[in-house]
PDB file of C-alpha atoms and ligand atoms in Angstrom:
ATOM      1  CA  MET A   1    -132.350 138.616 -84.535  1.00 71.00           C
ATOM      2  CA  GLY A   2    -128.891 137.999 -83.020  1.00 93.00           C
ATOM      3  CA  LEU A   3    -125.895 140.192 -82.883  1.00 97.00           C
ATOM      4  CA  LYS A   4    -122.991 140.258 -85.319  1.00 98.00           C
ATOM      5  CA  ILE A   5    -119.840 139.438 -83.448  1.00 98.00           C
ATOM      6  CA  TRP A   6    -116.161 140.000 -84.652  1.00 98.00           C
ATOM      7  CA  LEU A   7    -114.378 136.763 -84.065  1.00 98.00           C
ATOM      8  CA  THR A   8    -110.572 136.558 -85.046  1.00 97.00           C
ATOM      9  CA  ASP A   9    -110.866 137.965 -88.609  1.00 96.00           C
ATOM     10  CA  LYS A  10    -114.524 138.557 -89.412  1.00 98.00           C
ATOM     11  CA  LEU A  11    -118.012 139.234 -88.566  1.00 98.00           C
ATOM     12  CA  VAL A  12    -120.276 136.100 -87.507  1.00 98.00           C
ATOM     13  CA  ASP A  13    -123.731 135.410 -86.585  1.00 98.00           C
ATOM     14  CA  GLU A  14    -124.017 135.552 -82.769  1.00 97.00           C
ATOM     15  CA  ASP A  15    -124.784 131.843 -82.653  1.00 97.00           C
ATOM     16  CA  GLN A  16    -121.608 130.821 -85.055  1.00 97.00           C
ATOM     17  CA  ALA A  17    -119.397 132.784 -82.355  1.00 98.00           C
ATOM     18  CA  LYS A  18    -117.970 129.991 -80.525  1.00 97.00           C
ATOM     19  CA  ILE A  19    -114.827 129.465 -78.704  1.00 96.00           C
ATOM     20  CA  SER A  20    -113.131 126.073 -77.971  1.00 97.00           C
ATOM     21  CA  VAL A  21    -113.343 124.430 -74.545  1.00 98.00           C
ATOM     22  CA  PHE A  22    -109.364 124.352 -74.746  1.00 98.00           C
ATOM     23  CA  ASP A  23    -109.116 128.001 -74.787  1.00 98.00           C
ATOM     24  CA  HIS A  24    -107.012 129.159 -71.740  1.00 98.00           C
ATOM     25  CA  GLY A  25    -109.230 132.342 -71.373  1.00 98.00           C
ATOM     26  CA  LEU A  26    -112.092 129.871 -70.217  1.00 98.00           C
ATOM     27  CA  LEU A  27    -109.780 127.338 -68.764  1.00 98.00           C
ATOM     28  CA  TYR A  28    -107.716 129.763 -66.543  1.00 98.00           C
ATOM     29  CA  GLY A  29    -109.228 133.247 -66.939  1.00 98.00           C
ATOM     30  CA  ASP A  30    -105.894 133.915 -69.194  1.00 98.00           C
ATOM     31  CA  GLY A  31    -106.551 136.702 -71.119  1.00 98.00           C
ATOM     32  CA  VAL A  32    -107.268 140.673 -71.128  1.00 98.00           C
ATOM     33  CA  PHE A  33    -110.215 142.716 -72.268  1.00 98.00           C
ATOM     34  CA  GLU A  34    -111.515 146.206 -72.409  1.00 98.00           C
ATOM     35  CA  GLY A  35    -115.157 147.477 -71.829  1.00 98.00           C
ATOM     36  CA  ILE A  36    -115.753 150.695 -74.230  1.00 98.00           C
ATOM     37  CA  ARG A  37    -118.466 153.068 -74.731  1.00 97.00           C
ATOM     38  CA  VAL A  38    -120.179 154.119 -77.640  1.00 97.00           C
ATOM     39  CA  TYR A  39    -121.792 157.532 -77.918  1.00 95.00           C
ATOM     40  CA  ASN A  40    -124.169 158.573 -80.884  1.00 93.00           C
ATOM     41  CA  GLY A  41    -122.227 155.957 -82.881  1.00 94.00           C
ATOM     42  CA  LYS A  42    -118.628 157.146 -82.062  1.00 96.00           C
ATOM     43  CA  ILE A  43    -116.268 154.936 -79.891  1.00 97.00           C
ATOM     44  CA  PHE A  44    -115.405 157.031 -76.487  1.00 97.00           C
ATOM     45  CA  LYS A  45    -111.667 157.075 -75.743  1.00 97.00           C
ATOM     46  CA  LEU A  46    -110.644 154.227 -78.136  1.00 98.00           C
ATOM     47  CA  ALA A  47    -107.013 155.014 -78.115  1.00 97.00           C
ATOM     48  CA  GLU A  48    -106.918 154.919 -74.356  1.00 98.00           C
ATOM     49  CA  HIS A  49    -108.551 151.633 -74.077  1.00 98.00           C
ATOM     50  CA  LEU A  50    -106.587 150.035 -76.721  1.00 98.00           C
ATOM     51  CA  ASP A  51    -103.246 151.495 -74.977  1.00 98.00           C
ATOM     52  CA  ARG A  52    -104.392 149.881 -71.649  1.00 98.00           C
ATOM     53  CA  LEU A  53    -105.235 146.562 -73.561  1.00 98.00           C
ATOM     54  CA  PHE A  54    -101.909 146.308 -74.956  1.00 98.00           C
ATOM     55  CA  GLN A  55    -100.122 147.250 -71.779  1.00 98.00           C
ATOM     56  CA  SER A  56    -102.317 144.507 -69.941  1.00 98.00           C
ATOM     57  CA  ALA A  57    -101.219 141.729 -72.771  1.00 98.00           C
ATOM     58  CA  LYS A  58     -97.537 142.888 -72.454  1.00 98.00           C
ATOM     59  CA  VAL A  59     -97.587 142.292 -68.741  1.00 98.00           C
ATOM     60  CA  ILE A  60     -99.114 138.797 -69.086  1.00 98.00           C
ATOM     61  CA  ARG A  61     -96.977 138.317 -72.293  1.00 98.00           C
ATOM     62  CA  LEU A  62    -100.096 137.715 -74.386  1.00 98.00           C
ATOM     63  CA  VAL A  63     -99.493 138.598 -78.102  1.00 97.00           C
ATOM     64  CA  ILE A  64    -102.326 140.154 -79.676  1.00 98.00           C
ATOM     65  CA  SER A  65    -102.515 138.871 -83.134  1.00 95.00           C
ATOM     66  CA  MET A  66    -103.965 142.342 -84.558  1.00 97.00           C
ATOM     67  CA  ASP A  67    -102.240 145.685 -84.133  1.00 98.00           C
ATOM     68  CA  LYS A  68    -104.074 148.915 -82.946  1.00 98.00           C
ATOM     69  CA  GLN A  69    -105.433 150.025 -86.208  1.00 98.00           C
ATOM     70  CA  ALA A  70    -106.790 146.605 -87.116  1.00 98.00           C
ATOM     71  CA  LEU A  71    -108.547 146.464 -83.820  1.00 98.00           C
ATOM     72  CA  ILE A  72    -109.902 150.030 -84.341  1.00 98.00           C
ATOM     73  CA  ASP A  73    -111.283 148.907 -87.789  1.00 98.00           C
ATOM     74  CA  ALA A  74    -112.997 145.658 -86.313  1.00 98.00           C
ATOM     75  CA  SER A  75    -114.332 147.926 -83.408  1.00 98.00           C
ATOM     76  CA  LEU A  76    -115.973 150.236 -85.728  1.00 98.00           C
ATOM     77  CA  LYS A  77    -117.274 147.318 -88.203  1.00 98.00           C
ATOM     78  CA  THR A  78    -118.875 145.677 -85.314  1.00 98.00           C
ATOM     79  CA  VAL A  79    -120.510 148.856 -83.913  1.00 98.00           C
ATOM     80  CA  GLU A  80    -121.768 149.529 -87.449  1.00 97.00           C
ATOM     81  CA  ALA A  81    -123.058 146.073 -88.202  1.00 98.00           C
ATOM     82  CA  ASN A  82    -125.343 146.046 -85.161  1.00 97.00           C
ATOM     83  CA  ASN A  83    -126.481 149.754 -85.499  1.00 96.00           C
ATOM     84  CA  VAL A  84    -125.232 150.740 -82.192  1.00 96.00           C
ATOM     85  CA  LEU A  85    -125.521 154.458 -81.512  1.00 95.00           C
ATOM     86  CA  ASP A  86    -125.300 154.500 -77.727  1.00 94.00           C
ATOM     87  CA  GLY A  87    -123.996 151.151 -76.378  1.00 96.00           C
ATOM     88  CA  TYR A  88    -120.950 149.316 -75.050  1.00 97.00           C
ATOM     89  CA  ILE A  89    -118.116 147.445 -76.651  1.00 98.00           C
ATOM     90  CA  ARG A  90    -116.631 144.427 -75.159  1.00 98.00           C
ATOM     91  CA  LEU A  91    -113.088 143.517 -76.694  1.00 98.00           C
ATOM     92  CA  VAL A  92    -111.459 140.469 -75.499  1.00 98.00           C
ATOM     93  CA  VAL A  93    -108.361 138.753 -76.115  1.00 98.00           C
ATOM     94  CA  THR A  94    -107.950 135.209 -74.782  1.00 98.00           C
ATOM     95  CA  ARG A  95    -104.507 133.072 -74.633  1.00 98.00           C
ATOM     96  CA  GLY A  96    -106.232 130.885 -77.291  1.00 98.00           C
ATOM     97  CA  ILE A  97    -106.345 127.028 -77.601  1.00 98.00           C
ATOM     98  CA  GLY A  98    -103.812 124.949 -75.667  1.00 98.00           C
ATOM     99  CA  ASP A  99    -103.531 121.828 -73.696  1.00 97.00           C
ATOM    100  CA  LEU A 100    -104.806 121.000 -70.311  1.00 98.00           C
ATOM    101  CA  GLY A 101    -101.818 122.570 -68.678  1.00 97.00           C
ATOM    102  CA  LEU A 102    -100.992 125.980 -67.623  1.00 98.00           C
ATOM    103  CA  ASN A 103     -98.236 126.838 -70.140  1.00 98.00           C
ATOM    104  CA  PRO A 104     -99.364 129.758 -72.038  1.00 98.00           C
ATOM    105  CA  PHE A 105     -96.740 129.370 -74.610  1.00 98.00           C
ATOM    106  CA  LEU A 106     -98.419 126.156 -75.979  1.00 98.00           C
ATOM    107  CA  CYS A 107    -101.203 128.372 -77.096  1.00 98.00           C
ATOM    108  CA  LYS A 108    -100.418 129.135 -80.617  1.00 93.00           C
ATOM    109  CA  GLN A 109    -102.581 132.171 -80.925  1.00 94.00           C
ATOM    110  CA  GLY A 110    -104.688 134.445 -78.866  1.00 95.00           C
ATOM    111  CA  CYS A 111    -108.288 134.543 -80.019  1.00 98.00           C
ATOM    112  CA  VAL A 112    -109.697 138.148 -80.337  1.00 98.00           C
ATOM    113  CA  PHE A 113    -113.640 138.750 -80.144  1.00 98.00           C
ATOM    114  CA  ILE A 114    -115.686 142.049 -80.115  1.00 98.00           C
ATOM    115  CA  ILE A 115    -119.247 142.384 -78.873  1.00 98.00           C
ATOM    116  CA  ALA A 116    -120.957 145.694 -79.440  1.00 98.00           C
ATOM    117  CA  ASP A 117    -124.444 146.047 -77.803  1.00 95.00           C
ATOM    118  CA  ASN A 118    -126.529 148.037 -75.804  1.00 90.00           C
ATOM    119  CA  VAL A 119    -125.350 149.255 -72.432  1.00 85.00           C
ATOM    120  CA  GLN A 120    -126.660 148.127 -68.989  1.00 74.00           C
ATOM    121  CA  LEU A 121    -126.291 151.159 -66.913  1.00 75.00           C
ATOM    122  CA  TYR A 122    -127.929 151.528 -63.552  1.00 90.00           C
ATOM    123  CA  PRO A 123    -131.710 153.155 -63.782  1.00 92.00           C
ATOM    124  CA  GLU A 124    -131.742 156.680 -64.076  1.00 91.00           C
ATOM    125  CA  GLU A 125    -133.314 157.240 -60.648  1.00 94.00           C
ATOM    126  CA  LEU A 126    -130.143 155.952 -58.937  1.00 95.00           C
ATOM    127  CA  TYR A 127    -128.320 158.653 -60.538  1.00 96.00           C
ATOM    128  CA  GLU A 128    -130.857 161.119 -58.852  1.00 96.00           C
ATOM    129  CA  LYS A 129    -131.045 159.260 -55.526  1.00 97.00           C
ATOM    130  CA  GLY A 130    -127.347 158.065 -55.263  1.00 98.00           C
ATOM    131  CA  LEU A 131    -126.188 154.352 -54.415  1.00 97.00           C
ATOM    132  CA  LYS A 132    -125.963 152.490 -51.251  1.00 98.00           C
ATOM    133  CA  VAL A 133    -122.765 150.436 -51.013  1.00 98.00           C
ATOM    134  CA  VAL A 134    -120.932 148.205 -48.505  1.00 98.00           C
ATOM    135  CA  SER A 135    -117.646 147.633 -47.518  1.00 98.00           C
ATOM    136  CA  CYS A 136    -116.308 144.104 -48.236  1.00 98.00           C
ATOM    137  CA  VAL A 137    -114.564 141.582 -46.514  1.00 98.00           C
ATOM    138  CA  THR A 138    -112.669 140.340 -49.777  1.00 98.00           C
ATOM    139  CA  VAL A 139    -109.345 142.011 -49.966  1.00 98.00           C
ATOM    140  CA  ARG A 140    -108.396 143.374 -53.388  1.00 98.00           C
ATOM    141  CA  ASN A 141    -105.676 141.024 -55.166  1.00 98.00           C
ATOM    142  CA  HIS A 142    -102.361 142.111 -53.588  1.00 97.00           C
ATOM    143  CA  PRO A 143    -100.435 143.891 -56.207  1.00 95.00           C
ATOM    144  CA  LEU A 144     -97.408 141.565 -55.876  1.00 95.00           C
ATOM    145  CA  ALA A 145    -100.007 138.680 -56.721  1.00 96.00           C
ATOM    146  CA  ILE A 146    -102.038 139.800 -59.756  1.00 96.00           C
ATOM    147  CA  PRO A 147    -101.685 143.618 -60.284  1.00 97.00           C
ATOM    148  CA  PRO A 148    -105.026 145.203 -60.234  1.00 98.00           C
ATOM    149  CA  GLN A 149    -103.847 147.454 -63.076  1.00 98.00           C
ATOM    150  CA  ILE A 150    -104.252 144.444 -65.469  1.00 98.00           C
ATOM    151  CA  LYS A 151    -107.640 144.216 -66.744  1.00 98.00           C
ATOM    152  CA  SER A 152    -107.578 140.378 -67.034  1.00 98.00           C
ATOM    153  CA  LEU A 153    -110.210 137.860 -67.843  1.00 98.00           C
ATOM    154  CA  ASN A 154    -109.797 136.639 -64.038  1.00 97.00           C
ATOM    155  CA  TYR A 155    -112.458 138.659 -62.419  1.00 98.00           C
ATOM    156  CA  LEU A 156    -112.987 136.246 -59.396  1.00 98.00           C
ATOM    157  CA  ASN A 157    -111.560 138.804 -56.715  1.00 98.00           C
ATOM    158  CA  ASN A 158    -114.338 141.300 -58.017  1.00 98.00           C
ATOM    159  CA  ILE A 159    -117.058 138.710 -58.283  1.00 98.00           C
ATOM    160  CA  LEU A 160    -116.415 137.625 -54.627  1.00 98.00           C
ATOM    161  CA  ALA A 161    -116.858 141.168 -53.424  1.00 98.00           C
ATOM    162  CA  LYS A 162    -119.771 141.715 -55.756  1.00 98.00           C
ATOM    163  CA  ILE A 163    -121.477 138.703 -54.059  1.00 98.00           C
ATOM    164  CA  GLU A 164    -120.890 140.439 -50.857  1.00 98.00           C
ATOM    165  CA  ALA A 165    -122.722 143.618 -52.143  1.00 98.00           C
ATOM    166  CA  ILE A 166    -125.581 141.619 -53.418  1.00 98.00           C
ATOM    167  CA  ASP A 167    -126.046 139.582 -50.170  1.00 98.00           C
ATOM    168  CA  ALA A 168    -125.845 142.952 -48.348  1.00 98.00           C
ATOM    169  CA  GLY A 169    -128.864 144.283 -50.801  1.00 97.00           C
ATOM    170  CA  THR A 170    -126.622 146.823 -52.253  1.00 97.00           C
ATOM    171  CA  SER A 171    -125.451 147.608 -55.785  1.00 92.00           C
ATOM    172  CA  GLU A 172    -121.670 147.896 -55.242  1.00 97.00           C
ATOM    173  CA  ALA A 173    -118.835 146.888 -52.552  1.00 98.00           C
ATOM    174  CA  ILE A 174    -116.005 148.910 -51.655  1.00 98.00           C
ATOM    175  CA  MET A 175    -112.822 146.813 -51.586  1.00 98.00           C
ATOM    176  CA  TYR A 176    -109.736 147.646 -49.415  1.00 98.00           C
ATOM    177  CA  ASN A 177    -106.265 146.561 -50.203  1.00 98.00           C
ATOM    178  CA  HIS A 178    -104.078 144.421 -47.875  1.00 98.00           C
ATOM    179  CA  LEU A 179    -103.092 147.273 -45.918  1.00 98.00           C
ATOM    180  CA  GLY A 180    -106.820 148.261 -45.153  1.00 98.00           C
ATOM    181  CA  TYR A 181    -106.653 151.512 -47.579  1.00 98.00           C
ATOM    182  CA  VAL A 182    -109.389 151.892 -50.075  1.00 98.00           C
ATOM    183  CA  ALA A 183    -108.500 150.010 -53.337  1.00 98.00           C
ATOM    184  CA  GLU A 184    -111.659 150.445 -55.754  1.00 98.00           C
ATOM    185  CA  ALA A 185    -115.080 149.242 -56.060  1.00 98.00           C
ATOM    186  CA  THR A 186    -116.036 145.957 -58.038  1.00 98.00           C
ATOM    187  CA  GLY A 187    -116.112 147.579 -61.328  1.00 97.00           C
ATOM    188  CA  ASP A 188    -115.409 151.090 -60.649  1.00 98.00           C
ATOM    189  CA  ASN A 189    -113.025 153.639 -59.139  1.00 98.00           C
ATOM    190  CA  VAL A 190    -113.729 155.593 -55.780  1.00 98.00           C
ATOM    191  CA  PHE A 191    -113.521 159.340 -55.163  1.00 98.00           C
ATOM    192  CA  ILE A 192    -114.487 161.382 -52.020  1.00 98.00           C
ATOM    193  CA  VAL A 193    -115.010 165.120 -51.683  1.00 98.00           C
ATOM    194  CA  ASP A 194    -113.994 166.777 -48.344  1.00 98.00           C
ATOM    195  CA  ASN A 195    -114.098 170.503 -47.869  1.00 97.00           C
ATOM    196  CA  GLY A 196    -114.226 171.060 -51.548  1.00 96.00           C
ATOM    197  CA  VAL A 197    -111.134 168.791 -52.169  1.00 98.00           C
ATOM    198  CA  VAL A 198    -111.373 165.863 -54.362  1.00 98.00           C
ATOM    199  CA  TYR A 199    -109.523 162.822 -53.320  1.00 98.00           C
ATOM    200  CA  THR A 200    -108.903 159.269 -54.980  1.00 98.00           C
ATOM    201  CA  PRO A 201    -106.824 156.394 -54.151  1.00 98.00           C
ATOM    202  CA  PRO A 202    -103.475 156.168 -55.946  1.00 98.00           C
ATOM    203  CA  ILE A 203    -103.729 153.392 -58.577  1.00 98.00           C
ATOM    204  CA  GLU A 204    -100.795 151.542 -56.358  1.00 97.00           C
ATOM    205  CA  ALA A 205    -103.312 151.215 -53.652  1.00 98.00           C
ATOM    206  CA  GLY A 206    -104.854 148.451 -55.902  1.00 97.00           C
ATOM    207  CA  SER A 207    -107.036 149.687 -58.619  1.00 97.00           C
ATOM    208  CA  LEU A 208    -107.520 149.581 -62.202  1.00 98.00           C
ATOM    209  CA  GLY A 209    -106.285 152.695 -64.024  1.00 97.00           C
ATOM    210  CA  GLY A 210    -109.714 153.711 -64.882  1.00 98.00           C
ATOM    211  CA  ILE A 211    -110.118 155.769 -68.259  1.00 98.00           C
ATOM    212  CA  THR A 212    -113.143 157.501 -66.580  1.00 98.00           C
ATOM    213  CA  ARG A 213    -111.209 158.093 -63.580  1.00 98.00           C
ATOM    214  CA  ALA A 214    -108.594 160.037 -65.493  1.00 98.00           C
ATOM    215  CA  THR A 215    -111.247 162.005 -67.341  1.00 98.00           C
ATOM    216  CA  VAL A 216    -113.027 162.915 -64.137  1.00 98.00           C
ATOM    217  CA  ILE A 217    -109.496 164.002 -62.494  1.00 98.00           C
ATOM    218  CA  ARG A 218    -109.116 166.331 -65.422  1.00 98.00           C
ATOM    219  CA  LEU A 219    -112.821 167.912 -65.442  1.00 98.00           C
ATOM    220  CA  ALA A 220    -112.275 168.531 -61.669  1.00 98.00           C
ATOM    221  CA  LYS A 221    -109.077 170.437 -62.340  1.00 98.00           C
ATOM    222  CA  GLU A 222    -110.555 172.429 -64.951  1.00 96.00           C
ATOM    223  CA  GLN A 223    -113.269 173.367 -62.458  1.00 94.00           C
ATOM    224  CA  ASN A 224    -110.322 174.741 -60.298  1.00 94.00           C
ATOM    225  CA  SER A 225    -110.926 171.822 -57.875  1.00 96.00           C
ATOM    226  CA  GLN A 226    -108.051 170.486 -56.099  1.00 98.00           C
ATOM    227  CA  VAL A 227    -107.673 166.787 -56.738  1.00 98.00           C
ATOM    228  CA  ILE A 228    -105.344 164.798 -54.457  1.00 98.00           C
ATOM    229  CA  GLU A 229    -104.244 161.048 -54.875  1.00 98.00           C
ATOM    230  CA  LYS A 230    -103.954 159.603 -51.347  1.00 98.00           C
ATOM    231  CA  ASP A 231    -104.350 156.546 -49.352  1.00 98.00           C
ATOM    232  CA  LEU A 232    -108.000 156.587 -48.193  1.00 98.00           C
ATOM    233  CA  THR A 233    -109.346 154.786 -45.033  1.00 98.00           C
ATOM    234  CA  ARG A 234    -112.647 153.508 -44.180  1.00 98.00           C
ATOM    235  CA  PHE A 235    -113.141 156.304 -41.985  1.00 98.00           C
ATOM    236  CA  ASP A 236    -112.341 158.834 -44.660  1.00 98.00           C
ATOM    237  CA  LEU A 237    -115.290 157.368 -46.821  1.00 98.00           C
ATOM    238  CA  TYR A 238    -117.629 157.631 -43.665  1.00 98.00           C
ATOM    239  CA  ALA A 239    -116.789 161.109 -42.875  1.00 98.00           C
ATOM    240  CA  SER A 240    -116.551 162.411 -46.464  1.00 98.00           C
ATOM    241  CA  ASP A 241    -118.947 165.215 -47.687  1.00 98.00           C
ATOM    242  CA  GLU A 242    -119.608 163.493 -50.958  1.00 98.00           C
ATOM    243  CA  LEU A 243    -118.694 160.020 -52.374  1.00 98.00           C
ATOM    244  CA  PHE A 244    -118.767 158.902 -55.866  1.00 98.00           C
ATOM    245  CA  LEU A 245    -117.680 156.188 -58.175  1.00 98.00           C
ATOM    246  CA  THR A 246    -116.626 156.401 -61.992  1.00 98.00           C
ATOM    247  CA  GLY A 247    -116.650 153.875 -64.582  1.00 98.00           C
ATOM    248  CA  THR A 248    -117.142 153.278 -68.254  1.00 97.00           C
ATOM    249  CA  ALA A 249    -120.562 151.845 -67.937  1.00 95.00           C
ATOM    250  CA  ALA A 250    -121.596 153.630 -64.700  1.00 96.00           C
ATOM    251  CA  GLU A 251    -120.083 156.787 -65.759  1.00 96.00           C
ATOM    252  CA  VAL A 252    -120.196 159.115 -62.653  1.00 98.00           C
ATOM    253  CA  ILE A 253    -122.768 157.948 -59.872  1.00 98.00           C
ATOM    254  CA  GLY A 254    -122.946 159.303 -56.227  1.00 98.00           C
ATOM    255  CA  VAL A 255    -123.032 157.244 -53.219  1.00 98.00           C
ATOM    256  CA  VAL A 256    -125.068 158.315 -50.360  1.00 98.00           C
ATOM    257  CA  ASN A 257    -124.790 155.372 -47.894  1.00 98.00           C
ATOM    258  CA  ILE A 258    -121.985 153.235 -46.952  1.00 98.00           C
ATOM    259  CA  ASP A 259    -122.299 150.491 -44.398  1.00 98.00           C
ATOM    260  CA  GLY A 260    -125.204 152.472 -42.806  1.00 98.00           C
ATOM    261  CA  ARG A 261    -123.528 155.765 -42.725  1.00 98.00           C
ATOM    262  CA  ILE A 262    -125.206 158.504 -44.569  1.00 98.00           C
ATOM    263  CA  ILE A 263    -123.074 160.679 -46.871  1.00 98.00           C
ATOM    264  CA  GLY A 264    -123.719 164.347 -46.782  1.00 95.00           C
ATOM    265  CA  ASP A 265    -127.371 165.129 -46.701  1.00 96.00           C
ATOM    266  CA  GLY A 266    -128.268 161.808 -48.274  1.00 97.00           C
ATOM    267  CA  LYS A 267    -128.525 162.667 -52.023  1.00 98.00           C
ATOM    268  CA  PRO A 268    -125.573 163.130 -54.106  1.00 98.00           C
ATOM    269  CA  GLY A 269    -123.697 166.258 -53.397  1.00 98.00           C
ATOM    270  CA  PRO A 270    -123.054 169.313 -55.749  1.00 98.00           C
ATOM    271  CA  VAL A 271    -119.405 168.377 -56.845  1.00 98.00           C
ATOM    272  CA  THR A 272    -120.790 164.858 -57.967  1.00 98.00           C
ATOM    273  CA  LYS A 273    -123.535 166.316 -59.611  1.00 98.00           C
ATOM    274  CA  LEU A 274    -121.198 168.961 -61.509  1.00 98.00           C
ATOM    275  CA  LEU A 275    -118.533 166.184 -62.603  1.00 98.00           C
ATOM    276  CA  LYS A 276    -121.406 164.027 -63.750  1.00 97.00           C
ATOM    277  CA  GLU A 277    -122.790 166.975 -65.755  1.00 97.00           C
ATOM    278  CA  LYS A 278    -119.530 167.690 -67.056  1.00 97.00           C
ATOM    279  CA  PHE A 279    -118.731 164.064 -68.027  1.00 97.00           C
ATOM    280  CA  PHE A 280    -122.024 163.970 -69.772  1.00 94.00           C
ATOM    281  CA  ASN A 281    -121.206 167.063 -71.680  1.00 94.00           C
ATOM    282  CA  TYR A 282    -117.588 165.931 -72.501  1.00 92.00           C
ATOM    283  CA  PRO A 283    -116.600 166.190 -76.170  1.00 86.00           C
ATOM    284  CA  ARG A 284    -117.487 162.712 -77.696  1.00 83.00           C
ATOM    285  CA  SER A 285    -116.202 162.831 -81.193  1.00 66.00           C
TER     286      SER A 285
HETATM  287  N1  PMP B   1    -112.184 149.143 -61.847  1.00 81.72           N
HETATM  288  C1  PMP B   1    -112.341 147.764 -62.212  1.00 81.72           C
HETATM  289  C2  PMP B   1    -112.267 146.890 -61.414  1.00 81.72           C
HETATM  290  C3  PMP B   1    -112.958 147.800 -63.406  1.00 81.72           C
HETATM  291  O1  PMP B   1    -113.539 146.879 -63.957  1.00 81.72           O
HETATM  292  C4  PMP B   1    -113.296 148.973 -63.964  1.00 81.72           C
HETATM  293  C5  PMP B   1    -114.124 149.102 -65.366  1.00 81.72           C
HETATM  294  N2  PMP B   1    -115.406 148.528 -65.427  1.00 81.72           N
HETATM  295  C6  PMP B   1    -113.103 150.281 -63.397  1.00 81.72           C
HETATM  296  C7  PMP B   1    -112.403 150.450 -62.323  1.00 81.72           C
HETATM  297  C8  PMP B   1    -113.286 151.667 -64.236  1.00 81.72           C
HETATM  298  O2  PMP B   1    -112.363 151.795 -65.345  1.00 81.72           O
HETATM  299  P1  PMP B   1    -112.704 152.639 -66.609  1.00 81.72           P
HETATM  300  O3  PMP B   1    -113.377 153.937 -66.272  1.00 81.72           O
HETATM  301  O4  PMP B   1    -111.786 152.452 -67.363  1.00 81.72           O
HETATM  302  O5  PMP B   1    -113.869 151.989 -67.106  1.00 81.72           O
END
């Protein structure tokens, strides 16, 4: 049996959930989205995700046809209709149907759709063993071109980096900004631990303002760890005691090898493990 998809104003069967070929979300990657977790039937950090969605939409001057409460109700209905207990929601707002030109204001109404499905995490053993990653040649979008804070439907920058990761036989790639500082991974934020201090690049270095990132920073501070947001170099990653990634789907996952350099003793370190556990036990109602 297929999924029930929220499309515009109601739930429809998966095979009825269709978007026009003239939708600028498809023609130009013009739109915004969120990836949100469901734990035990409850939607995690929905308010934060909706704030980010509306912020992204505002920056690209996209009017969302539903207000926050309507999106909350629609998300809950979609989760319930698909009996998702532990899963993932993809909430997408496209620019809508327009003509073949770029002008977004000729698109009369944005299209909202919501998919709730099971989540694709890394296999459990990778959380134990840690990931292998590579630095990629693809530079993270220049913030004066496409600010990486916009969670837009145009993910080609990240996809080019992901291709590099796959070609290198690794799961993730670390992306650097136009100045050579660490920006983020293709779908996750980056942290290191050095002498017990937790470091992560500032958002301005070229990353999405990750909701997991913010939660992990708070959790680390609660453990009395010092957390410093500063520009990080490739050297900083190579020389770190611990390296880990954070994201809605990945949660907190250790990295043990970057460009052939072994991090720590080759296993996820104690701070990574503690933060992973604290994140796992975070109140989720
Ligand atoms: N960076 C990018 C490019 C992402 O797509 C994501 C979300 N998958 C993240 C960082 C992590 O953000 P969040 O913790 O809000 O999922």
